[in-house]
Short mmCIF file of C-alpha atoms and ligand atoms in Angstrom, two decimals:
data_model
loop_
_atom_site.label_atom_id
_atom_site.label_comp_id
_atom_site.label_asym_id
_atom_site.label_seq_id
_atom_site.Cartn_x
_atom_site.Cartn_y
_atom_site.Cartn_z
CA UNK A 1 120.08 -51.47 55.05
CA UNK A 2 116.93 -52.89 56.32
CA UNK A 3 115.25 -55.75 54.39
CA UNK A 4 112.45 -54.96 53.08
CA UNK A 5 110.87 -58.14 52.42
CA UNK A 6 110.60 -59.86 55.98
CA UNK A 7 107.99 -62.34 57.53
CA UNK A 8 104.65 -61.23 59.68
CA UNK A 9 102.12 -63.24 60.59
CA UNK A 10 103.91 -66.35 59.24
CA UNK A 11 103.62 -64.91 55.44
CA UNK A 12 106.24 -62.99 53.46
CA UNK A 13 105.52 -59.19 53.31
CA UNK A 14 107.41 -56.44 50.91
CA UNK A 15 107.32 -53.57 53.21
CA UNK A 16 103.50 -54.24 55.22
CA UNK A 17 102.32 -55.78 51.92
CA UNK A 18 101.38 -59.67 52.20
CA UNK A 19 102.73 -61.11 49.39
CA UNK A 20 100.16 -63.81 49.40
CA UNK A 21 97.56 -61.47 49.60
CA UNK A 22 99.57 -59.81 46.16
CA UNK A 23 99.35 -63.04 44.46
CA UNK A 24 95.96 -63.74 44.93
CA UNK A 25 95.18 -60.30 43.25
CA UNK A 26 97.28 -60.32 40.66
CA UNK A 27 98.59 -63.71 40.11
CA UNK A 28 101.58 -65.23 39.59
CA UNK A 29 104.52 -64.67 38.84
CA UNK A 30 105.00 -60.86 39.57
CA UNK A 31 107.92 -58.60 40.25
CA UNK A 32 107.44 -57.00 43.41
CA UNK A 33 109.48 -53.88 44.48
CA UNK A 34 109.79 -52.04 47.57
CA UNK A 35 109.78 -48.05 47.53
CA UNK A 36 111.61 -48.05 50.88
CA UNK A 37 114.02 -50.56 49.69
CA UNK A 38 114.80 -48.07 46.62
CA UNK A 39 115.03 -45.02 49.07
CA UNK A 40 117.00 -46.91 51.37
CA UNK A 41 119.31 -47.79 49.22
CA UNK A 42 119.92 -44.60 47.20
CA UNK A 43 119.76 -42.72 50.96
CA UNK A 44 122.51 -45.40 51.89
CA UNK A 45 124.79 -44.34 48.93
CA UNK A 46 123.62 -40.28 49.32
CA UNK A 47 124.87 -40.79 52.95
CA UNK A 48 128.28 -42.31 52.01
CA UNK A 49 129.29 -39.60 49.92
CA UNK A 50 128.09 -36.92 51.99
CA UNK A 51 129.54 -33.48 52.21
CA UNK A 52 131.22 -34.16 48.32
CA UNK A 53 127.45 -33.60 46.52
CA UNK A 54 128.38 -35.84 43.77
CA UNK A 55 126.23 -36.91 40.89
CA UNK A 56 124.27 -40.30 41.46
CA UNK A 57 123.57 -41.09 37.54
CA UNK A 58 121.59 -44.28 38.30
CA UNK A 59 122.57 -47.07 35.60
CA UNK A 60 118.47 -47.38 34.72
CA UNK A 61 119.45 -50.56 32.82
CA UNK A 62 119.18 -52.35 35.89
CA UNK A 63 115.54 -51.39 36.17
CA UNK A 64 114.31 -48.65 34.27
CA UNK A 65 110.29 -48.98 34.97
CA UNK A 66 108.92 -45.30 34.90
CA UNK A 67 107.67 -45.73 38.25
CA UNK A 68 111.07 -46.69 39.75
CA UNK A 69 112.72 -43.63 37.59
CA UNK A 70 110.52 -41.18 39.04
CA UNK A 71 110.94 -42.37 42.53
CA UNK A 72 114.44 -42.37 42.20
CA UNK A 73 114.70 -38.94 40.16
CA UNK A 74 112.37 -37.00 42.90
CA UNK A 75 115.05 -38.05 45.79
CA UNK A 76 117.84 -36.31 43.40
CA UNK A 77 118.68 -39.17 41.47
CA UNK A 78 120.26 -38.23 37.73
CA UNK A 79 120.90 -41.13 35.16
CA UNK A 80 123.10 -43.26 33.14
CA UNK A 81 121.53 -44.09 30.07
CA UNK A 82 122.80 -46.45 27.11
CA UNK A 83 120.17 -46.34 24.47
CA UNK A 84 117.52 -43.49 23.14
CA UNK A 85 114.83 -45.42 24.92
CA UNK A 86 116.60 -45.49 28.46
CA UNK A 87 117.58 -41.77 27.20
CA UNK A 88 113.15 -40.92 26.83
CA UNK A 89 112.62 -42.91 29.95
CA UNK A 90 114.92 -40.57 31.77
CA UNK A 91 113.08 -37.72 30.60
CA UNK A 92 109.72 -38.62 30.47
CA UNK A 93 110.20 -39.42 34.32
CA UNK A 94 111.52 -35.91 35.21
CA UNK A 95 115.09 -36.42 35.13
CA UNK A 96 116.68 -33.41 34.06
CA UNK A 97 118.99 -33.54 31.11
CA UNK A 98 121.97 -31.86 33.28
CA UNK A 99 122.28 -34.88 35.32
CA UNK A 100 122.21 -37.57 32.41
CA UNK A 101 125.07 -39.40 30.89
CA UNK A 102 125.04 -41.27 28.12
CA UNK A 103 127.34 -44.28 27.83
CA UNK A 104 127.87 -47.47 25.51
CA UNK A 105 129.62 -48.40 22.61
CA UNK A 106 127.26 -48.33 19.80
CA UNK A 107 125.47 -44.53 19.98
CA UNK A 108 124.02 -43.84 16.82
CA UNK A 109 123.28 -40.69 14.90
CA UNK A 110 119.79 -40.25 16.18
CA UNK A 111 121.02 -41.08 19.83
CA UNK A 112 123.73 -38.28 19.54
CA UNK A 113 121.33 -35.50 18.29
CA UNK A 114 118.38 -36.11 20.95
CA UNK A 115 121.29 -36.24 23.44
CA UNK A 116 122.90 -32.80 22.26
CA UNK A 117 119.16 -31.56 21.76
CA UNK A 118 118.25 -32.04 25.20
CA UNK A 119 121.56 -30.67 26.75
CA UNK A 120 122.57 -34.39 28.61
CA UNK A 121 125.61 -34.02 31.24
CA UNK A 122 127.70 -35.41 28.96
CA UNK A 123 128.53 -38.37 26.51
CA UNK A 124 131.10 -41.11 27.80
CA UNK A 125 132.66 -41.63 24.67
CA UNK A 126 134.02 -45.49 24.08
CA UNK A 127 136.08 -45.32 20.94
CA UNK A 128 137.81 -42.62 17.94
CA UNK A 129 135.23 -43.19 15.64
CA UNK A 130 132.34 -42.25 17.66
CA UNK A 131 134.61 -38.87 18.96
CA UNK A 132 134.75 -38.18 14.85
CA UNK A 133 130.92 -39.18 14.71
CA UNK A 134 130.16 -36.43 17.57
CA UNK A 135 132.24 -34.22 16.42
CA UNK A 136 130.45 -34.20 13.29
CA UNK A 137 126.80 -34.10 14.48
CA UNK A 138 127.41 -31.27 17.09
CA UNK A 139 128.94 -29.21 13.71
CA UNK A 140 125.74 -30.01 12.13
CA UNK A 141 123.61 -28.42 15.18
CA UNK A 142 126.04 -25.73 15.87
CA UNK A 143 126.97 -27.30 19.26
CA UNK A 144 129.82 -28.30 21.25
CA UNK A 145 129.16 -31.64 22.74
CA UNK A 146 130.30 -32.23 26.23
CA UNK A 147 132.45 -35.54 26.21
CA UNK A 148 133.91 -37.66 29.12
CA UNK A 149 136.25 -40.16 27.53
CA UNK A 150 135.84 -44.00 29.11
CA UNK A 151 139.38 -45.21 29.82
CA UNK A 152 139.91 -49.13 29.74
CA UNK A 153 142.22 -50.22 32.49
CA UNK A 154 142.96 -52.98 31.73
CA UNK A 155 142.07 -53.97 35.43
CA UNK A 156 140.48 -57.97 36.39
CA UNK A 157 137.45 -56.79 38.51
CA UNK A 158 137.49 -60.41 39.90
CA UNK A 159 133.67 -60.87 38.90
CA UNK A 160 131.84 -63.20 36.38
CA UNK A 161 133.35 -63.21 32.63
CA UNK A 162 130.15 -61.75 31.25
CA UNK A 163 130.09 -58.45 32.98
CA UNK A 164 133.63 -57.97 33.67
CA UNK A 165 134.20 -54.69 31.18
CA UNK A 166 137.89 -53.29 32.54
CA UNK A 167 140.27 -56.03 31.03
CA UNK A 168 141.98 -54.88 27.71
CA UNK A 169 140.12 -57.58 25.94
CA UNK A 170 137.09 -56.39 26.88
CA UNK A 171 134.61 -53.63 23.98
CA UNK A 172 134.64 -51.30 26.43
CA UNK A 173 136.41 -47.73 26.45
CA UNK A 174 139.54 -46.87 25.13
CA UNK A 175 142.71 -48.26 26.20
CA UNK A 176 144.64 -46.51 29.03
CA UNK A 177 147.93 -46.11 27.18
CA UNK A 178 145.56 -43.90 24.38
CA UNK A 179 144.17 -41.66 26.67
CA UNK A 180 146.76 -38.52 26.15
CA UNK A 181 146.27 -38.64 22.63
CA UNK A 182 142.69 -38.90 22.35
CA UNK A 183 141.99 -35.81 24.70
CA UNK A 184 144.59 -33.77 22.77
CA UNK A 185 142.39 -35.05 19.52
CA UNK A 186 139.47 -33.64 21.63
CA UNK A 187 141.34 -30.62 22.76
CA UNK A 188 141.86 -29.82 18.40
CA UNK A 189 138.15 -31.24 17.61
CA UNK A 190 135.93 -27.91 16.49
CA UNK A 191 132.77 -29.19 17.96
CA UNK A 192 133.75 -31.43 21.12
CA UNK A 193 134.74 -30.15 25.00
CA UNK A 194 136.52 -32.39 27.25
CA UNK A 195 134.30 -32.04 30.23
CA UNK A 196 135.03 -35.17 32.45
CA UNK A 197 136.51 -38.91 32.58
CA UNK A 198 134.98 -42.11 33.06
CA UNK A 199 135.38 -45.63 33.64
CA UNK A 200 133.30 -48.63 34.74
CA UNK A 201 135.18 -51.68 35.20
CA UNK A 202 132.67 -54.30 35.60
CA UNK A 203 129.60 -55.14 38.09
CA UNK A 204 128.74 -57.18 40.82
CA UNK A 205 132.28 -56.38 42.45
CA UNK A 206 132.49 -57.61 45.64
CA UNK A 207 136.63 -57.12 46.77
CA UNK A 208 137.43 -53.48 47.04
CA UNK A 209 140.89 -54.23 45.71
CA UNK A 210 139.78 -54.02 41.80
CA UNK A 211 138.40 -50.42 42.69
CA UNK A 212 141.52 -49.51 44.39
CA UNK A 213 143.85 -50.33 41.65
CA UNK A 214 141.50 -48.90 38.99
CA UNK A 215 140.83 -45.79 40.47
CA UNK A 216 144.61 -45.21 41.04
CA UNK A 217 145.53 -45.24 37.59
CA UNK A 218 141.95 -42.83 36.79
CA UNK A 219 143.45 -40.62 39.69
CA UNK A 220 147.15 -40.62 37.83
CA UNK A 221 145.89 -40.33 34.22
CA UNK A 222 143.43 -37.27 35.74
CA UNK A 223 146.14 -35.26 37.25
CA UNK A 224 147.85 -35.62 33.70
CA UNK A 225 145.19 -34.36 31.57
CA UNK A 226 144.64 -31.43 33.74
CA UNK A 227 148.48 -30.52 34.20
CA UNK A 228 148.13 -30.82 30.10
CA UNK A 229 145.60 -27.86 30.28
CA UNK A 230 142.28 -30.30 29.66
CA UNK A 231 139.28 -28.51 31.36
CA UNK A 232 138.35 -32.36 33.34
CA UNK A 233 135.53 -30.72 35.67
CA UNK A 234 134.23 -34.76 36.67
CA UNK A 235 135.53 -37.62 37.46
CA UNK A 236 133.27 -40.68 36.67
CA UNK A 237 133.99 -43.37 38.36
CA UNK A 238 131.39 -46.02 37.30
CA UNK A 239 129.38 -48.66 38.90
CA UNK A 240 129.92 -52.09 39.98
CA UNK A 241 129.30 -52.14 43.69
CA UNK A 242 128.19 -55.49 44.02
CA UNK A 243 125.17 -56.65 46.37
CA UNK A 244 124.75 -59.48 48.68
CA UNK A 245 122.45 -62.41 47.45
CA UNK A 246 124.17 -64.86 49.89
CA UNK A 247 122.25 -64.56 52.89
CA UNK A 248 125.84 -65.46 54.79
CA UNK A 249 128.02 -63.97 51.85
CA UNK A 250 130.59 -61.00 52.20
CA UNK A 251 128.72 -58.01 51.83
CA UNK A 252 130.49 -55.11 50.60
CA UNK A 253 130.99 -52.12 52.83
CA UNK A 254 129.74 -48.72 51.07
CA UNK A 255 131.55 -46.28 53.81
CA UNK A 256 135.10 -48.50 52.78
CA UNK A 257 133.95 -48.23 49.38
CA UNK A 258 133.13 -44.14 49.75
CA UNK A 259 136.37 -43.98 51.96
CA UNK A 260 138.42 -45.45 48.64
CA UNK A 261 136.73 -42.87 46.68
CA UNK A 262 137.58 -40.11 48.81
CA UNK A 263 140.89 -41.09 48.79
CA UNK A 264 141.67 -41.08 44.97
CA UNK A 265 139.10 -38.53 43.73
CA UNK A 266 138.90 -35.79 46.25
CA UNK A 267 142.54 -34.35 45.74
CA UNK A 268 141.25 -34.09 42.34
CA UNK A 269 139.14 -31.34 42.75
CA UNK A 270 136.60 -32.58 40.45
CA UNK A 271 133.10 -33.44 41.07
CA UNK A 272 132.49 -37.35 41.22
CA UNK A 273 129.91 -38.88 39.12
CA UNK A 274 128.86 -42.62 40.15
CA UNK A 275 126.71 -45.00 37.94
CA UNK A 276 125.15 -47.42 40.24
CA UNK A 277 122.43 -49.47 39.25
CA UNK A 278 122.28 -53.36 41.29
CA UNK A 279 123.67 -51.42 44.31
CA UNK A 280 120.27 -49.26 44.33
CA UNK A 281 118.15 -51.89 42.68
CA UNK A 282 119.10 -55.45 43.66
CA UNK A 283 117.38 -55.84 47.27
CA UNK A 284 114.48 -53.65 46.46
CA UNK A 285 112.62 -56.08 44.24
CA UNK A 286 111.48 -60.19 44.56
CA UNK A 287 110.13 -62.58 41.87
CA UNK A 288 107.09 -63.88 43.43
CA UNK A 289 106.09 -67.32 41.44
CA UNK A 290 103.86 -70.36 42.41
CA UNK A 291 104.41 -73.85 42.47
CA UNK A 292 102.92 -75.84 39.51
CA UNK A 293 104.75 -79.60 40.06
CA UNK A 294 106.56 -80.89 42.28
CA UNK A 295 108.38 -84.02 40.32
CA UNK A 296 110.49 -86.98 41.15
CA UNK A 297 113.26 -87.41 38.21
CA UNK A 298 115.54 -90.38 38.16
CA UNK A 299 118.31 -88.54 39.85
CA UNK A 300 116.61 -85.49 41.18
CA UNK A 301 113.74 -83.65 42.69
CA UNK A 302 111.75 -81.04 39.94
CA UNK A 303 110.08 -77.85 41.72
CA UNK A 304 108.34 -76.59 38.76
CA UNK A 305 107.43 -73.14 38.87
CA UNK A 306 105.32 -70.75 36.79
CA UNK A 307 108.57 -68.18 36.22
CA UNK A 308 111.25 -69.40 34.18
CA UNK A 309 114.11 -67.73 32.32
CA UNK A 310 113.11 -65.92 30.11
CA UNK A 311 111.79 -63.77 33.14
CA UNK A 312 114.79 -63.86 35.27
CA UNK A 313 117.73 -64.87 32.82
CA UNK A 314 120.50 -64.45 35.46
CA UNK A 315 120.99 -67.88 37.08
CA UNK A 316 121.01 -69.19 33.27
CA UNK A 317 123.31 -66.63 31.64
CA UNK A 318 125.71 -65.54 34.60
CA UNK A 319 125.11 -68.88 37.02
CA UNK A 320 123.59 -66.44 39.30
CA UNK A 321 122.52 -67.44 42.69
CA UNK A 322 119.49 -66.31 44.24
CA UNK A 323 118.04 -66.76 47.36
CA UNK A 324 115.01 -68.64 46.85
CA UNK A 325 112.03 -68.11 50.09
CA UNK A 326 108.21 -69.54 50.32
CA UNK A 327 106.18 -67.25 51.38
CA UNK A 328 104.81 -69.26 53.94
CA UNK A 329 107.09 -68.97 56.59
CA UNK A 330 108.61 -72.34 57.30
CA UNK A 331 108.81 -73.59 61.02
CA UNK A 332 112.24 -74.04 62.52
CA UNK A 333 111.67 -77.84 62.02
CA UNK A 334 110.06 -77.87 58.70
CA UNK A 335 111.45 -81.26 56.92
CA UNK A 336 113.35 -79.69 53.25
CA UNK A 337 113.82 -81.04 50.24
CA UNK A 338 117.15 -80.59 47.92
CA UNK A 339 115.72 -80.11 44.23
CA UNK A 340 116.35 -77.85 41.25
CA UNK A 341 113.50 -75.10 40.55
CA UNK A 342 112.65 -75.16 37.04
CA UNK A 343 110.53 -72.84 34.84
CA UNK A 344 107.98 -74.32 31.99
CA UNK A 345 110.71 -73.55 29.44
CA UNK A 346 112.23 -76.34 26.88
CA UNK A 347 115.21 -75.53 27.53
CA UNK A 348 117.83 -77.62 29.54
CA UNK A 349 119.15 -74.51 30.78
CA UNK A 350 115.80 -73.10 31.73
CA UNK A 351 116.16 -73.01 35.58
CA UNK A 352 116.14 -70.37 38.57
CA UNK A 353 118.31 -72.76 41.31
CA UNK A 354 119.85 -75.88 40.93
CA UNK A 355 120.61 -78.57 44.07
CA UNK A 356 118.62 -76.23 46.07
CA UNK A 357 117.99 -76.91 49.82
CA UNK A 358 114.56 -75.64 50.75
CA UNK A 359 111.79 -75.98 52.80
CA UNK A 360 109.53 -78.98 51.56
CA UNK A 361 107.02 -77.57 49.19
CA UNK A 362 103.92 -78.54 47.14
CA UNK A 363 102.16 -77.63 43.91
CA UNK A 364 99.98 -73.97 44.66
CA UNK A 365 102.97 -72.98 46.98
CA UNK A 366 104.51 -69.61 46.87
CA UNK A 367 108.20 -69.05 46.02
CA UNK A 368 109.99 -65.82 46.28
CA UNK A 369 113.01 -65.54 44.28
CA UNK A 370 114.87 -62.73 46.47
CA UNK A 371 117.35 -59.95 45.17
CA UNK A 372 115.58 -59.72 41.89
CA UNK A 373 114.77 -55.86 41.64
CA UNK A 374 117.96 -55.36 39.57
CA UNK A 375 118.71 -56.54 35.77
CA UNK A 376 115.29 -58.87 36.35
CA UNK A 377 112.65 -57.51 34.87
CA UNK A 378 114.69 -55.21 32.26
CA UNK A 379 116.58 -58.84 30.95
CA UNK A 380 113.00 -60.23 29.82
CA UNK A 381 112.06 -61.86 27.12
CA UNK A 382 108.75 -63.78 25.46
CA UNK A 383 109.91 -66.74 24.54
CA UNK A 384 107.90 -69.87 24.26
CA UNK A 385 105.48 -67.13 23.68
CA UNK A 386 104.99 -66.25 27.73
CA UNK A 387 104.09 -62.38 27.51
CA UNK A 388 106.20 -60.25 29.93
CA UNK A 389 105.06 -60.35 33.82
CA UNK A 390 103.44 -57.64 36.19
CA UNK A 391 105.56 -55.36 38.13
CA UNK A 392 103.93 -53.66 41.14
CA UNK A 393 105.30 -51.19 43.33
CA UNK A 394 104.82 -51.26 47.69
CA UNK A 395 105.21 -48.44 49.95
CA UNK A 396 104.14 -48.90 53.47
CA UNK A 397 101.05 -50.57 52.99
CA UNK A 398 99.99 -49.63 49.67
CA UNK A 399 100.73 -51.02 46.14
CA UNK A 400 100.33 -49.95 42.64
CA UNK A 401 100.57 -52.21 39.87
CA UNK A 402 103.44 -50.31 38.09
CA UNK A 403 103.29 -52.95 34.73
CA UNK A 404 100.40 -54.86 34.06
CA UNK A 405 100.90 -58.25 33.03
CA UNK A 406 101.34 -57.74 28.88
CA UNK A 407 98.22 -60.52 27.48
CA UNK A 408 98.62 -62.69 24.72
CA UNK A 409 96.28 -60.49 22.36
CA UNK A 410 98.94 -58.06 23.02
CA UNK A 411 102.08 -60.25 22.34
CA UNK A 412 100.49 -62.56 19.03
CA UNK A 413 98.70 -59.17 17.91
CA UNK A 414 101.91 -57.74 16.84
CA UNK A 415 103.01 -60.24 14.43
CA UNK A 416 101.49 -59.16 10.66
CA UNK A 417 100.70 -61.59 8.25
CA UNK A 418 101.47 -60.52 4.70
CA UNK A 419 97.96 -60.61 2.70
CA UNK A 420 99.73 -62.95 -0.30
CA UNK A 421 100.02 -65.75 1.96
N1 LIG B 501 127.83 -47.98 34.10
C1 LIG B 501 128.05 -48.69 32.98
C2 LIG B 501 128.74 -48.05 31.86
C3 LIG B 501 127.63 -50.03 32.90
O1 LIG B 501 127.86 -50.73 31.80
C4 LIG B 501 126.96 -50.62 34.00
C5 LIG B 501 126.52 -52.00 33.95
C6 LIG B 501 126.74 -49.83 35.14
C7 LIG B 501 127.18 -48.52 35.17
C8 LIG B 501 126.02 -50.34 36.35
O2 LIG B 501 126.66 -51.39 36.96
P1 LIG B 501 126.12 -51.93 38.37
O3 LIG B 501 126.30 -50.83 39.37
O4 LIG B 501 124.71 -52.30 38.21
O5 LIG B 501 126.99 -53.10 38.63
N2 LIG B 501 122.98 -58.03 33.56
C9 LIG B 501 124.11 -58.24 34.45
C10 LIG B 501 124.81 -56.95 34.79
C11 LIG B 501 125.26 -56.17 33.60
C12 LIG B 501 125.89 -54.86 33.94
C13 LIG B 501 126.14 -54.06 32.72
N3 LIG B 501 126.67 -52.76 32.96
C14 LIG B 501 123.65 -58.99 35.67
O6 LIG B 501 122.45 -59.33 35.77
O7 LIG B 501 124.44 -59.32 36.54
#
């Protein structure tokens, strides 16, 4: 994959875009994306698994702006959706309903019946209680809902705690051992129709091994159900491929991780459905921000930046590391400076980098916060009152402002105030 986001002329460019040229149009900070990153990216993956056709249900929650849907969904993209908003993003961008899942734990009523109202791919079902509560809503429309059943491996996908979702401790799915039993409870359910199996084991999965062992026992537990008569048409194997934000780091290969694939889930002779989201996302998108202070603590150096966390929560919540660039290139013998890069936020814990080596900067100086186009803009918040930040969208040399930047008469006009105060 080629970057995207490389240096001409001495300034920072997402695809022929100056990013300093972005900034001075729209201010700071922005989320930038690249459309040839995105088609890169999914092209990458499409090319992996070619010759198999499977289905490439994009995991939207990783970025799920309509622009980035519909871009994705016209080069064949389908998608993995966890909520009825993600579910009416889908659609509203042209995804058809045949090539959306629907996963998560909590699906409610009203999520079930716009899901078996549309005709979605299929529900990956997490638990017994939401089979029953399926069950019960497709009786109510007179429809058999098409179920894939997520199976918990109970396998460590060697990744951070907080999105690690395979070990048996874990909310996710339903426990290996259970599996048998809860597609023969399918098998005898009215309104229900085993149609695939899934499982997801965790994200940001760098070490193929994880995969390997987890898509062993999905390979064993598959040829059961379907020497027990269970009509399993697709395998679903997940997402979790994880991305390089090391610039030196171990980057995982895609044709070992397709080769893996093959291995287990070809002799199946089902079709494979993937779920990727920072595979297809992650490099396509920077945070650009500007430098407000630069300030000398007792102990450390203070780059004070106009993003914080509640824009890009993944350093904070996951101790996430992200390559952090100025857009002006730095010479080969600029002097650095080792400092953390803070946001405004009061919050100890408010930061993008800590003990950060960098070239030297100083306040009005651009910073790109790299690897930011997946589970970055979706993970935003408005606290400290800071209304959500602009998203635009480059493709060659053009760009479209894809989210404007919400404004405070937006974000305070929503709050009511009762007239008895
Ligand atoms: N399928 C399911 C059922 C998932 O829960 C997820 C991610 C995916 C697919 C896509 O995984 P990916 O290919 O992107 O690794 N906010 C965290 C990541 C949370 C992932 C949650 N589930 C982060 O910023 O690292």
């Amino acid at each position: 994959m080629t970057d995207a986001f490389t240096y001409q002329g001495g300034s920072l460019h997402a695809d022929a875009v100056d990013l300093a040229t972005l900034s001075a149009e729209i201010g700071t900070p922005f989320y930038c994306y690249s459309a040839s990153a995105f088609r890169d990216s999914l092209g990458e993956l499409q090319q992996a698994f070619n010759g198999i056709d499977p289905l490439i249900a994009y995991a939207m929650k990783a970025n799920s702006n309509q622009a980035i849907l519909t871009l994705l969904g016209k080069l064949g993209a389908g998608a993995d959706v966890v909520s009825l908003g993600e579910l009416e993003r889908a659609i509203a961008a042209g995804i058809a309903p045949e090539k959306i899942v629907f996963s998560g734990v909590g699906k409610s009523k009203a999520e079930m019946r716009r899901g078996l109202e549309l005709g979605i791919h299929c529900f990956n079902v997490e638990s017994e209680p939401e089979l029953e509560r399926l069950n019960l809503i497709a009786g109510e429309m007179g429809q058999i809902a098409p179920v894939s059943v997520r199976i918990n491996p109970n396998v460590d996908a060697k990744t951070h705690a907080k999105i690690s979702t395979g070990k048996s401790e874990n909310k996710f799915g339903i426990p290996y051992e259970r599996a048998e039993t809860v597609y023969a409870e399918i098998a005898a359910a009215k309104n229900l129709r085993a149609v695939g199996v899934d499982m997801h084991i965790g994200s940001q999965i760098t070490d193929l091994e994880p995969f390997d062992n987890a898509f062993a026992l999905l390979a064993e537990l598959v040829t059961r159900l379907k020497a027990a008569g269970h009509p399993i048409a697709h395998v679903d194997i997940g997402g979790g491929l994880g991305i390089v934000y090391e610039p030196l780091a171990h980057k995982p290969d895609i044709a070992a991780y397709a080769a893996l694939v093959v291995k287990h889930i070809a002799p199946l002779g089902c079709r494979l459905v993937l779920e990727p989201g920072r595979w297809i996302a992650g490099n396509a998108g920077v945070l650009v921000t500007r430098v407000e202070y630069v300030k000398t603590g007792a102990e450390r150096h203070f780059v004070i930046v106009d993003a914080a966390m509640n824009d890009l929560i993944r350093p904070t919540l996951y101790e996430a590391w992200h390559d952090i660039a100025p857009v002006t290139e730095p010479q080969p013998d600029s002097e650095t400076m080792t400092a953390d890069i803070v946001g405004a936020i009061c919050e100890t814990g408010d930061y993008l980098a800590q003990n950060r080596v960098l070239p030297k900067v100083v306040e009005g100086d651009l910073l790109a916060v790299k690897s930011a186009g997946a589970y970055g803009a979706v993970m935003a918040g408005t606290y400290n009152t800071r209304p959500l930040i602009a998203e635009v969208l480059v493709d060659g040399d053009r760009h479209h402002l894809i989210r404007p930047r919400q404004t405070l008469a937006d974000l305070i006009g929503q709050d009511d105030v009762p007239g008895w105060l």
